[in-house]
Short mmCIF file of C-alpha atoms in Angstrom, two decimals:
data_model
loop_
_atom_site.label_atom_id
_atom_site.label_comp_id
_atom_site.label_asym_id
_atom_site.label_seq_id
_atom_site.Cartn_x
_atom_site.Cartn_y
_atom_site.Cartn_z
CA UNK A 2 -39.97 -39.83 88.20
CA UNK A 3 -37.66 -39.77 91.14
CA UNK A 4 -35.27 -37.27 89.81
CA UNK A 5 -31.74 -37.65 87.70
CA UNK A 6 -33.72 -38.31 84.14
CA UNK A 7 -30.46 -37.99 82.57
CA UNK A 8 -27.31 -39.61 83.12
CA UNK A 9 -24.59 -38.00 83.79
CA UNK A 10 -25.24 -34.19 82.62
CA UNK A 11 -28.15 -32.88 81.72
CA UNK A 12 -28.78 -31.21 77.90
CA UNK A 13 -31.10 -31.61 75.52
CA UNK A 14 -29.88 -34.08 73.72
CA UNK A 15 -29.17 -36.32 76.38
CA UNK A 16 -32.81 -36.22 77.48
CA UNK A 17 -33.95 -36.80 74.05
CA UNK A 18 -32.03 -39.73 73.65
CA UNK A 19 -31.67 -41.17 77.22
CA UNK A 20 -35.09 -40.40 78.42
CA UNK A 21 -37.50 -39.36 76.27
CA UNK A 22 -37.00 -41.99 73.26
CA UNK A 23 -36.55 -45.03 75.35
CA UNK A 24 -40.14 -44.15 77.30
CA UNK A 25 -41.16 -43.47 74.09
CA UNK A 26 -40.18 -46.60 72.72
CA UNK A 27 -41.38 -48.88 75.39
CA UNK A 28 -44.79 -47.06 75.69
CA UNK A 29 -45.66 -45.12 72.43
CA UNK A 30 -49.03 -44.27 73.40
CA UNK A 31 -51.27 -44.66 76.39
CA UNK A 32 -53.56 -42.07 79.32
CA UNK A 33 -51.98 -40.73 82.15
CA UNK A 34 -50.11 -37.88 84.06
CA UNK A 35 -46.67 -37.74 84.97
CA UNK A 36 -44.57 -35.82 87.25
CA UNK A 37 -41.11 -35.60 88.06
CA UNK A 38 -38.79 -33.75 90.50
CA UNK A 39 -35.13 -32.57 89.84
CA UNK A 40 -32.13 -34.28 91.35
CA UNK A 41 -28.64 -32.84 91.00
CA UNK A 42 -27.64 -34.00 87.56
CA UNK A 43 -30.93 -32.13 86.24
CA UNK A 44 -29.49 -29.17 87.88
CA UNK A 45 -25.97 -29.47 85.64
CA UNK A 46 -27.23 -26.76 83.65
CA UNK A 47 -29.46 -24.79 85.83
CA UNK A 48 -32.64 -26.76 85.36
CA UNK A 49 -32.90 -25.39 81.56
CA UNK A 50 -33.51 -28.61 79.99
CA UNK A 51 -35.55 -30.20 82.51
CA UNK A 52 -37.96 -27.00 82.04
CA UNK A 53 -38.00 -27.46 78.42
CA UNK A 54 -38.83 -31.53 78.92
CA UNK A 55 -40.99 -31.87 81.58
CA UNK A 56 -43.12 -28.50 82.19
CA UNK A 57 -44.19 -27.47 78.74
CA UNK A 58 -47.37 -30.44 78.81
CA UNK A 59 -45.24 -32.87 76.71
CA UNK A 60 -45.95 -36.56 76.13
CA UNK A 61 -43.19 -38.61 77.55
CA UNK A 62 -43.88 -42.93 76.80
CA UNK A 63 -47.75 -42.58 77.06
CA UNK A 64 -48.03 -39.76 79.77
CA UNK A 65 -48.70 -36.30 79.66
CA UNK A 66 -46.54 -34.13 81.57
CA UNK A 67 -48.80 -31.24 83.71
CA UNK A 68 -46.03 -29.03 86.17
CA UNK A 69 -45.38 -25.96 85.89
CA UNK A 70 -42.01 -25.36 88.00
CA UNK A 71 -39.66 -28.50 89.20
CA UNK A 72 -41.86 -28.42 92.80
CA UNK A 73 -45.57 -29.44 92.53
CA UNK A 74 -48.71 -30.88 94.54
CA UNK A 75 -51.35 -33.44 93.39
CA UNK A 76 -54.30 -34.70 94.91
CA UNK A 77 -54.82 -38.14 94.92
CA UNK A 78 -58.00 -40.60 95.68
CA UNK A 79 -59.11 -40.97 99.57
CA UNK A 80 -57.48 -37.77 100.55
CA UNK A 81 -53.99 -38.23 99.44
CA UNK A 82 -51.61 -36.13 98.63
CA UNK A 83 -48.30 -36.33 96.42
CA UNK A 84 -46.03 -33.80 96.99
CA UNK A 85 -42.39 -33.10 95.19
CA UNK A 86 -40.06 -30.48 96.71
CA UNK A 87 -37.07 -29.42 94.73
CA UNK A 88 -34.72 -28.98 97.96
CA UNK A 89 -31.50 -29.55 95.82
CA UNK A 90 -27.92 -29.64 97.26
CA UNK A 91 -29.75 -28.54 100.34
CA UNK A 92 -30.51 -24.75 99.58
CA UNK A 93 -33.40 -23.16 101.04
CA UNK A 94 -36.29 -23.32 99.15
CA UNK A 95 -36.94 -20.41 97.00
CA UNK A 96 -39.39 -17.99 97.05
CA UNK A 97 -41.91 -18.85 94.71
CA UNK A 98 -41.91 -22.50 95.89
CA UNK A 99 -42.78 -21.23 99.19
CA UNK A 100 -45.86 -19.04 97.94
CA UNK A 101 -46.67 -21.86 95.51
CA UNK A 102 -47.40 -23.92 98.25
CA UNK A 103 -48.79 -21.92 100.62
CA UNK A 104 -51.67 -21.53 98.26
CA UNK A 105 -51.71 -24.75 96.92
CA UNK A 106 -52.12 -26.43 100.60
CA UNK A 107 -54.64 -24.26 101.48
CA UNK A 108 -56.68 -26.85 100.25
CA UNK A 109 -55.15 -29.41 102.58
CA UNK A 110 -57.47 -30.71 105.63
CA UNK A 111 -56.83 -31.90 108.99
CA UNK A 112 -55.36 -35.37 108.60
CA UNK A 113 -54.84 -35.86 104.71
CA UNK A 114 -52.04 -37.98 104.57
CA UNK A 115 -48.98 -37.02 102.04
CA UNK A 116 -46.14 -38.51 100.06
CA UNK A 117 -43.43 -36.72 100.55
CA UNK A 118 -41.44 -36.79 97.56
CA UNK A 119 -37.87 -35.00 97.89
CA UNK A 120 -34.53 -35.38 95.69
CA UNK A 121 -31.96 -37.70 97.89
CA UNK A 122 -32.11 -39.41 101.62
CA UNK A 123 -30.44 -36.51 103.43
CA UNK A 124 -32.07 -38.78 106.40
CA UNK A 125 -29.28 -41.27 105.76
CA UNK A 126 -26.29 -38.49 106.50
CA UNK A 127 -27.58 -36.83 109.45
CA UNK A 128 -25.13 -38.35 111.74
CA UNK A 129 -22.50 -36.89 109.85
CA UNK A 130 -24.29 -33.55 108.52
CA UNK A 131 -26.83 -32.61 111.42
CA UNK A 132 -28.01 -30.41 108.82
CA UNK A 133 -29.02 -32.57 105.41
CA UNK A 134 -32.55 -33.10 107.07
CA UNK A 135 -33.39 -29.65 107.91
CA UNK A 136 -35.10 -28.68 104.42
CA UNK A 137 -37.48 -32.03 104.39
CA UNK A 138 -37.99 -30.76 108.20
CA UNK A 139 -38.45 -27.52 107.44
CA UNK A 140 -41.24 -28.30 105.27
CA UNK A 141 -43.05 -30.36 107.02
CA UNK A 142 -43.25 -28.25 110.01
CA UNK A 143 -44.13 -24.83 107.99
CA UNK A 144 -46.88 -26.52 105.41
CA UNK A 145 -47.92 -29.65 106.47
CA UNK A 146 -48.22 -29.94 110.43
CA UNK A 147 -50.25 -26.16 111.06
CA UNK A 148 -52.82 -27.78 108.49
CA UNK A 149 -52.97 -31.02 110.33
CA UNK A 150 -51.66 -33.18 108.02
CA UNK A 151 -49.86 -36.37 108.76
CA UNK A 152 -46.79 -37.07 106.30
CA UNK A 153 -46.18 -41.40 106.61
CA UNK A 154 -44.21 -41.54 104.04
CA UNK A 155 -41.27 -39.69 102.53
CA UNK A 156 -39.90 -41.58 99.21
CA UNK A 157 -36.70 -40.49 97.11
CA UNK A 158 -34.38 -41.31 95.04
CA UNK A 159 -30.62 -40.35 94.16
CA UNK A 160 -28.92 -43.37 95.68
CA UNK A 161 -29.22 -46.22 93.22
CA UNK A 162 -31.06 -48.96 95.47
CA UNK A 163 -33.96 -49.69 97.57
CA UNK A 164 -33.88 -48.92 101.26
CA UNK A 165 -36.45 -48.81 103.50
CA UNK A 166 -36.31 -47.26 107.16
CA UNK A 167 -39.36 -47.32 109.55
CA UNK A 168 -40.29 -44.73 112.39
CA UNK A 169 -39.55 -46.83 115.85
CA UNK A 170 -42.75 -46.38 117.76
CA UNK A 171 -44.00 -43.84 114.85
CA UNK A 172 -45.69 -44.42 111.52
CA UNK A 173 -43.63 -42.87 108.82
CA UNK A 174 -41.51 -45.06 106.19
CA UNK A 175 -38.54 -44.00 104.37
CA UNK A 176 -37.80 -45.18 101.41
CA UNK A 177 -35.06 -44.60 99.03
CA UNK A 178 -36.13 -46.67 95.28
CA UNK A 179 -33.58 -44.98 92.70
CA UNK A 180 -32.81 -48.67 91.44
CA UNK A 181 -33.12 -46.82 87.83
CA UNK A 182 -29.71 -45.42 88.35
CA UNK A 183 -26.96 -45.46 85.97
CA UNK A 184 -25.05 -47.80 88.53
CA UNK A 185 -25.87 -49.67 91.51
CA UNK A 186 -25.04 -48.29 94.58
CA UNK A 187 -24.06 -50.26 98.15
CA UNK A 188 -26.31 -51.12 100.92
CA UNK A 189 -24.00 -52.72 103.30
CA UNK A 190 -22.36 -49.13 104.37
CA UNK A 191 -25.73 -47.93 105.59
CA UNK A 192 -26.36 -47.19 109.20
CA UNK A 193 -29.27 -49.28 111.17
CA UNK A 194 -30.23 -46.89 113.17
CA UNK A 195 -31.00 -43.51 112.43
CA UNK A 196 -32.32 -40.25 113.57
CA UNK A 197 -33.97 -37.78 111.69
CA UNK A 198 -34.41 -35.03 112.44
CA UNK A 199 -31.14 -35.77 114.77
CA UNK A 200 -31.31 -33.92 118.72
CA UNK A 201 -28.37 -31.63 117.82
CA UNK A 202 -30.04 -30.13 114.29
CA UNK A 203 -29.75 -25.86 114.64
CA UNK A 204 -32.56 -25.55 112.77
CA UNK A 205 -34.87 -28.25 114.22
CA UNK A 206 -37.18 -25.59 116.35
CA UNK A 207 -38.47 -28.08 118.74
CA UNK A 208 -39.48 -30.73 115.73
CA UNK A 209 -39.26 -33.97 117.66
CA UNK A 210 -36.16 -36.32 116.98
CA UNK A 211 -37.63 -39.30 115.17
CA UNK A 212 -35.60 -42.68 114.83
CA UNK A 213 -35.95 -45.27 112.14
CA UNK A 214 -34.71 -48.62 112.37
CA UNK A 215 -33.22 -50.08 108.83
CA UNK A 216 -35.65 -52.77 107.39
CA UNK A 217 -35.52 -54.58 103.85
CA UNK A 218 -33.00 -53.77 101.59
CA UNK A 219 -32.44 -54.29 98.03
CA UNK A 220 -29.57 -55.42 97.08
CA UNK A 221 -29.09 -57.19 100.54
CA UNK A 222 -26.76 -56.71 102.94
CA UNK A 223 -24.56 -59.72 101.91
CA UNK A 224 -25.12 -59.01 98.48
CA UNK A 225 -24.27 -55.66 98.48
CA UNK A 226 -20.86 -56.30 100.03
CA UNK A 227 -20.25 -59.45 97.18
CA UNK A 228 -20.75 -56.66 94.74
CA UNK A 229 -18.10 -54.98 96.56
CA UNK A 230 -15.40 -57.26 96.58
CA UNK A 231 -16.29 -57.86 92.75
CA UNK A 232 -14.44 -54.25 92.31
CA UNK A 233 -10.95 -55.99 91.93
CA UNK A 234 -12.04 -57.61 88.08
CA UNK A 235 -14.91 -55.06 87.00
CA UNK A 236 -12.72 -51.60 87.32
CA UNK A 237 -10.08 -52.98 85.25
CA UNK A 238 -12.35 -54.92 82.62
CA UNK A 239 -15.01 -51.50 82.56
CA UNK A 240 -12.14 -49.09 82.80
CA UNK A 241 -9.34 -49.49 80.55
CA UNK A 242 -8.86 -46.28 80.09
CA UNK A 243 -7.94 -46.07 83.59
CA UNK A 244 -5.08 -48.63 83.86
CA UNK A 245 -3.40 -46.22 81.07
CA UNK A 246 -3.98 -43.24 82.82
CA UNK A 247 -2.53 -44.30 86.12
CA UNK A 248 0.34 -46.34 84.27
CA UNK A 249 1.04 -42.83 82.80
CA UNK A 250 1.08 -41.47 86.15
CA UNK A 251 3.03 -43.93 87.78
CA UNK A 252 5.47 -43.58 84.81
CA UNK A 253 5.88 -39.61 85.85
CA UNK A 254 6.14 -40.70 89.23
CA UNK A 255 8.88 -42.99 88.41
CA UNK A 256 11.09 -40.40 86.68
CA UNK A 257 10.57 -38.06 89.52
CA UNK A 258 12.68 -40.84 91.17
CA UNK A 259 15.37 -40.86 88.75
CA UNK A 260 15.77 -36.93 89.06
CA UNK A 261 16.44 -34.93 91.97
CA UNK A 262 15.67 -35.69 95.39
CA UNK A 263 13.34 -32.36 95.39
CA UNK A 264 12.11 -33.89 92.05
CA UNK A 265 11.03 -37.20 93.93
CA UNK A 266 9.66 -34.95 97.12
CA UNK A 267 7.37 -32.68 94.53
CA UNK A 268 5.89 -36.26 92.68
CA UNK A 269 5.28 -37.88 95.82
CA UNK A 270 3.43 -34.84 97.42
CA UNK A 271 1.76 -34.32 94.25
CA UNK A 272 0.71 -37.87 95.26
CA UNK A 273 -0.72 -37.42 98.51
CA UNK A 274 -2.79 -34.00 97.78
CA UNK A 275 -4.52 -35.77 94.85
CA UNK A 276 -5.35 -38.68 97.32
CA UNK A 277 -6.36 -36.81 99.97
CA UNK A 278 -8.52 -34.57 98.09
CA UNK A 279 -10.05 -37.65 96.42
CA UNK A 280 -10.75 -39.07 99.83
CA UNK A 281 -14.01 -36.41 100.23
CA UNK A 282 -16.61 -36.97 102.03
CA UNK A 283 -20.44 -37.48 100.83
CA UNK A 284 -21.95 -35.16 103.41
CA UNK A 285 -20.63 -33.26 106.36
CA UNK A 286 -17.12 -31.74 106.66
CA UNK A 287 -13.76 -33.88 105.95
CA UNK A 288 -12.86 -35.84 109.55
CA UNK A 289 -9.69 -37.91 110.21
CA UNK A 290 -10.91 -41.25 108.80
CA UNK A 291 -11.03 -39.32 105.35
CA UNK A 292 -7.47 -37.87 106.43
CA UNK A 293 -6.06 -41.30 107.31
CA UNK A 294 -7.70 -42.96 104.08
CA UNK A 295 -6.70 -40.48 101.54
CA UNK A 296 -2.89 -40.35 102.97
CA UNK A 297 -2.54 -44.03 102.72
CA UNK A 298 -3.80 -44.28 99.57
CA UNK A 299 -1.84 -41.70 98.50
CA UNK A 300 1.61 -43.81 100.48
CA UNK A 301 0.46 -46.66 98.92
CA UNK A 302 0.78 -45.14 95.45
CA UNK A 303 4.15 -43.71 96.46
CA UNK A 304 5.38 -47.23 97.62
CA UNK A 305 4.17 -48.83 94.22
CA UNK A 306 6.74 -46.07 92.65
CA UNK A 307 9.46 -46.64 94.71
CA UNK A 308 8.93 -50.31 94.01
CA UNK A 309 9.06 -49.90 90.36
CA UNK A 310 12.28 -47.77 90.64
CA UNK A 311 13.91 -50.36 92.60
CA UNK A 312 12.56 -53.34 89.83
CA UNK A 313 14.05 -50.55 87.18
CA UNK A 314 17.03 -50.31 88.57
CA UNK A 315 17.41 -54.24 89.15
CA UNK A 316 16.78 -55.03 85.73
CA UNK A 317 19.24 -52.26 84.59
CA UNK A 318 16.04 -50.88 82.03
CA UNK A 319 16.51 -48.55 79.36
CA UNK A 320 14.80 -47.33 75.95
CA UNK A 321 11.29 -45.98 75.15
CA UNK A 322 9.87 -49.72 74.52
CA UNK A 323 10.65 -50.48 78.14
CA UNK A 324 8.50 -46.90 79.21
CA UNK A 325 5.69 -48.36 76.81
CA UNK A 326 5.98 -51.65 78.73
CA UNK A 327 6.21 -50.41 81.83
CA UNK A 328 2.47 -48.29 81.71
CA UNK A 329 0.22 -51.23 81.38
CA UNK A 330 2.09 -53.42 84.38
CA UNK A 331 2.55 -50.34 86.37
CA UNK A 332 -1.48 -49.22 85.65
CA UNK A 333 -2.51 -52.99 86.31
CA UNK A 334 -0.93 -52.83 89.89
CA UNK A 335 -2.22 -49.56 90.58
CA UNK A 336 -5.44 -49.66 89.28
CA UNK A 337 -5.35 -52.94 91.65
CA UNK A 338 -3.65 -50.59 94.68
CA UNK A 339 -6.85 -48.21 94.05
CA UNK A 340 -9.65 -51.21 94.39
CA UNK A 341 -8.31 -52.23 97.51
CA UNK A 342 -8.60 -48.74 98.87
CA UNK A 343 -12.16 -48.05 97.98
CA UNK A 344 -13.32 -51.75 99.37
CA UNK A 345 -11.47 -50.81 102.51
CA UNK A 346 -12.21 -46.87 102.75
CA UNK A 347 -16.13 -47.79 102.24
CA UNK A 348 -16.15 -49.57 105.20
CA UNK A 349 -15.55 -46.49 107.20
CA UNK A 350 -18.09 -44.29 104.81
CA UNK A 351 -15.67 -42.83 102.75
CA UNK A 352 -15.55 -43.22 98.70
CA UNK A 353 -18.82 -45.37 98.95
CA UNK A 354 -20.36 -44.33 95.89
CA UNK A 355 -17.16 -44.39 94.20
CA UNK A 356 -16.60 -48.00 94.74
CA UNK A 357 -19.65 -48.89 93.28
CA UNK A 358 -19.52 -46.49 90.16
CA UNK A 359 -16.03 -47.62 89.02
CA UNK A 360 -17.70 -50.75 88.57
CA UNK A 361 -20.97 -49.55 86.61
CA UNK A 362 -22.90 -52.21 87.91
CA UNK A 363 -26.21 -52.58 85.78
CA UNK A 364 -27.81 -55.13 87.40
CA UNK A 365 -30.44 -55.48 90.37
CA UNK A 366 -32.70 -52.85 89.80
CA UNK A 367 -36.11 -51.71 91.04
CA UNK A 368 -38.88 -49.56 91.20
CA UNK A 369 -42.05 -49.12 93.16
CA UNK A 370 -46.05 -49.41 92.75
CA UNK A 371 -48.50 -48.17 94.96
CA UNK A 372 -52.18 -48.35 95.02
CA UNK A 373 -54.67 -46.38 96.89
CA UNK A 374 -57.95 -47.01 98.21
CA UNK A 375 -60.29 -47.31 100.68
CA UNK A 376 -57.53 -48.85 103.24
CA UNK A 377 -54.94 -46.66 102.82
CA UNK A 378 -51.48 -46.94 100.76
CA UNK A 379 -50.33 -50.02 99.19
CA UNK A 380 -46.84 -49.91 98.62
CA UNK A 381 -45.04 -52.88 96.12
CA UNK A 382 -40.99 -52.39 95.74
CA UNK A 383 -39.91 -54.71 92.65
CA UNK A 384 -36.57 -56.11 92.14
CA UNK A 385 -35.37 -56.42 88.53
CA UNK A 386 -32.30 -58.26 89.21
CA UNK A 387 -31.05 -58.73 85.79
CA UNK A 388 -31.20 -56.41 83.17
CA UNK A 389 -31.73 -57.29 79.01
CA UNK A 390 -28.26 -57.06 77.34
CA UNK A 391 -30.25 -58.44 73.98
CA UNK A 392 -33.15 -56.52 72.30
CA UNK A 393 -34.91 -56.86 69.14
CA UNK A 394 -37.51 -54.96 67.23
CA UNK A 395 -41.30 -55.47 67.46
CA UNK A 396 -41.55 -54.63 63.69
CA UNK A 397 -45.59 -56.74 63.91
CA UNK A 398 -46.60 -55.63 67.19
CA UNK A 399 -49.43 -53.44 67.74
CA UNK A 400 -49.53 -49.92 67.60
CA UNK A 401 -49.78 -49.24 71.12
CA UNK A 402 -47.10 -52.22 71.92
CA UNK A 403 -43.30 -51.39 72.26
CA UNK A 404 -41.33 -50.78 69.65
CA UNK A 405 -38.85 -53.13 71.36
CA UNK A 406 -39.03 -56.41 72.60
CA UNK A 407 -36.25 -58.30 74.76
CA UNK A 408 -34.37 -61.28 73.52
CA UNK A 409 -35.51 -63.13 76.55
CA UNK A 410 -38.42 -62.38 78.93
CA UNK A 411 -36.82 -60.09 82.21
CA UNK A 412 -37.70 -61.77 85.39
CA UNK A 413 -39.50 -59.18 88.64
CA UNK A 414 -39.75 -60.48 92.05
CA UNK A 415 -41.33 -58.62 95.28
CA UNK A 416 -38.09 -57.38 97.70
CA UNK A 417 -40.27 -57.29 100.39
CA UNK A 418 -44.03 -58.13 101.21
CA UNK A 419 -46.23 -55.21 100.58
CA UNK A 420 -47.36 -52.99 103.54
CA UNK A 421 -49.93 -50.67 103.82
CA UNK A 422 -49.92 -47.62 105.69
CA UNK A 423 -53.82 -46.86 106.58
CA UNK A 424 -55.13 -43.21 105.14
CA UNK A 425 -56.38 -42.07 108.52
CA UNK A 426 -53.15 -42.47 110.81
CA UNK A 427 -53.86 -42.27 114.67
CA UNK A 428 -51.16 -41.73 117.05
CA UNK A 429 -48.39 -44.47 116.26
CA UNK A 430 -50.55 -47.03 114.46
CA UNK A 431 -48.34 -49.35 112.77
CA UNK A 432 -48.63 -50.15 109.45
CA UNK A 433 -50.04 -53.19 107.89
CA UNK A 434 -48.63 -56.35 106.01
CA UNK A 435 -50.55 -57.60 103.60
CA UNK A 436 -50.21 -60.76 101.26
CA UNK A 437 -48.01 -61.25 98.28
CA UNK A 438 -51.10 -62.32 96.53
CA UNK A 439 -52.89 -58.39 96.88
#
């Protein structure tokens, strides 16, 4: 598991119910091990839960759960290795994960190859955070490279899609599957080139700069940006809550109008601060595009106030059941005002995820298989592209058989063709397509 078992805080309670029972349900018995690493919403309350779930040898759907600590290594078939790092919100790995390791690898031998698996793509924002990559880096230059071991693929999850980069003139993959998210998340805002670890890192130490070209995506390019667009009907049908809330706010706003002139100064900066903060950045400090995009969002908000003051005025308004009327038309437009601004603003990498988790997309999902063996690793990323809304109860199925059946049957498809990246990696041998059919 690819981190962020809970959605969107972790407790107990939440993983009982939003983890644990639907694995259970789906798989109530079975063989196996499973292992997950921590992403940030696992850290909400200091990894205390996802201690209690996932390192005491529990059975989660079928599997048995076997780490100790929210870090681990396992040795596969053919001299593989699986490896997950918790290198959350980008602190330095802590002490006992370092000595864990360092007697765990021992083990390691010249050329094992590894999968890398660490908690988001801090590959993705090293152009604007030379930085995010230095803990992945870090690693792989203290434990894995004086051992001799290759690392040709580094999988994660945290960003709600699939995304897969590959090494130009190099053989390692990136790959980014957290298509289990609560959401989906965008594609078409992500860079086609990137380096990683980038040439101006302070704590690369002479690691070289590797850059990745972007391959097959999932949801597509086009796609992704249809979803997009889509923002202007979902926030308002998903979010009703929020057309009151800024009709309340634009109701405030208009009052501040009606007052003093300092009144109307104080709501309109008011205004701009909250816009401006809201225009933050997902990685790296705050530059002028997130300057420039929160300020006109926030002067388009101000505009929409001064607008309604002048229709007020017109129409010579009065009474609280023309305030009550005025909330829902005012929270309409502005709820409208804020859609534009995230389509637009996640053009230029600002409020990305935002547009996309206003809209609590639940569609196009996808996870990945691999398979090892005498060839190397098999890697198959699966699209789910629509999700059950209907389920019904497997009251005569077998024991073993879910507890829960869908209403109708939920369609897979490949996203890309599988590839295999051989187990003995020499120099920049590229990795291998193989048929749909394997």
């Amino acid at each position: 598991m690819g981190g962020d078992q809970v959605y969107p805080s972790a407790n107990w309670r939440d993983y009982e119910n939003r983890c644990k029972g639907p694995y259970q349900a789906a798989m109530p018995s079975g063989s196996g091990s499973l292992y997950a690493i921590s992403g940030n919403h696992d850290w909400f309350d200091g990894l205390t839960s996802f201690l209690r779930v996932f390192c005491a040898e529990r059975s989660i759907g079928g599997r048995t759960t076997h780490q100790r600590r929210s870090y681990w290594a396992v040795k596969l078939p053919h001299r593989w290795w699986m490896i997950g790092i918790d290198a959350q919100f980008d602190a330095y790995l802590d002490s006992p994960q370092l000595q864990y390791f360092t007697e765990v690898l021992a083990e390691m031998e010249p050329d094992d190859p590894v999968i890398l698996c660490v908690p988001r793509p801090s590959w993705v924002w090293t152009a604007e955070d030379p930085r995010a990559y230095d803990r992945v880096d870090y690693f792989i230059r203290t434990f894995i490279k004086p051992r001799g071991g290759k690392v040709p693929l580094i999988v994660t999850g945290d960003r709600h899609h699939y995304v897969h980069y590959r090494e130009i003139g190099g053989p390692r993959h990136l790959i980014t599957a957290g298509g289990g998210g609560a959401y989906l998340s965008p594609t078409h805002t992500l860079p086609d080139i990137l380096e990683a670890p980038p040439p101006d890192s302070m704590a690369r130490h002479g690691s070289p700069v590797r850059t990745y070209e972007r391959g097959t995506s999932y949801p597509d390019r086009r796609k992704s940006w249809s979803f997009a667009t889509g923002v202007f009907w979902r926030l308002p049908l998903r979010n009703p809550s929020f057309i009151g809330l800024l009709g309340l706010i634009h109701l405030l706003g208009l009052l501040s109008f009606f007052g003093s002139p300092g009144t109307a100064l104080a709501g309109s900066a008011a205004t701009l601060g909250i816009t401006t903060a809201f225009a933050n950045p997902s990685a790296g400090g705050r530059r002028w595009r997130h300057w420039i995009a929160g300020l006109g969002h926030g002067a388009a908000h101000v505009g929409l106030i001064m607008l309604g003051a002048w229709g007020w005025s017109a129409l010579d308004l009065s009474g609280w059941l023309a305030y009550l009327g005025y909330i829902p038309i005012a929270g309409l437009a502005a709820t409208l005002v804020v859609s534009a601004y995230l389509l637009v603003a996640a053009g230029f990498g600002v409020n990305d995820n935002e547009l996309f988790a206003a809209q609590s997309i639940e569609d196009a999902k996808c996870f990945l298989r691999m398979r090892i063996d005498e060839t190397g690793l098999t890697v198959y990323p699966i699209a789910v592209p629509k999700v059950s809304r209907d389920w019904k109860a497997n009251a005569d199925g077998e024991p073993d058989s879910s507890w829960i059946a869908p209403e109708q049957p939920i369609n897979t498809h490949l996203i890309e063709k599988p590839f295999t990246i051989p187990g003995k990696l020499l120099g920049t041998e590229k990795s291998r397509q193989v048929p749909k059919t394997s």
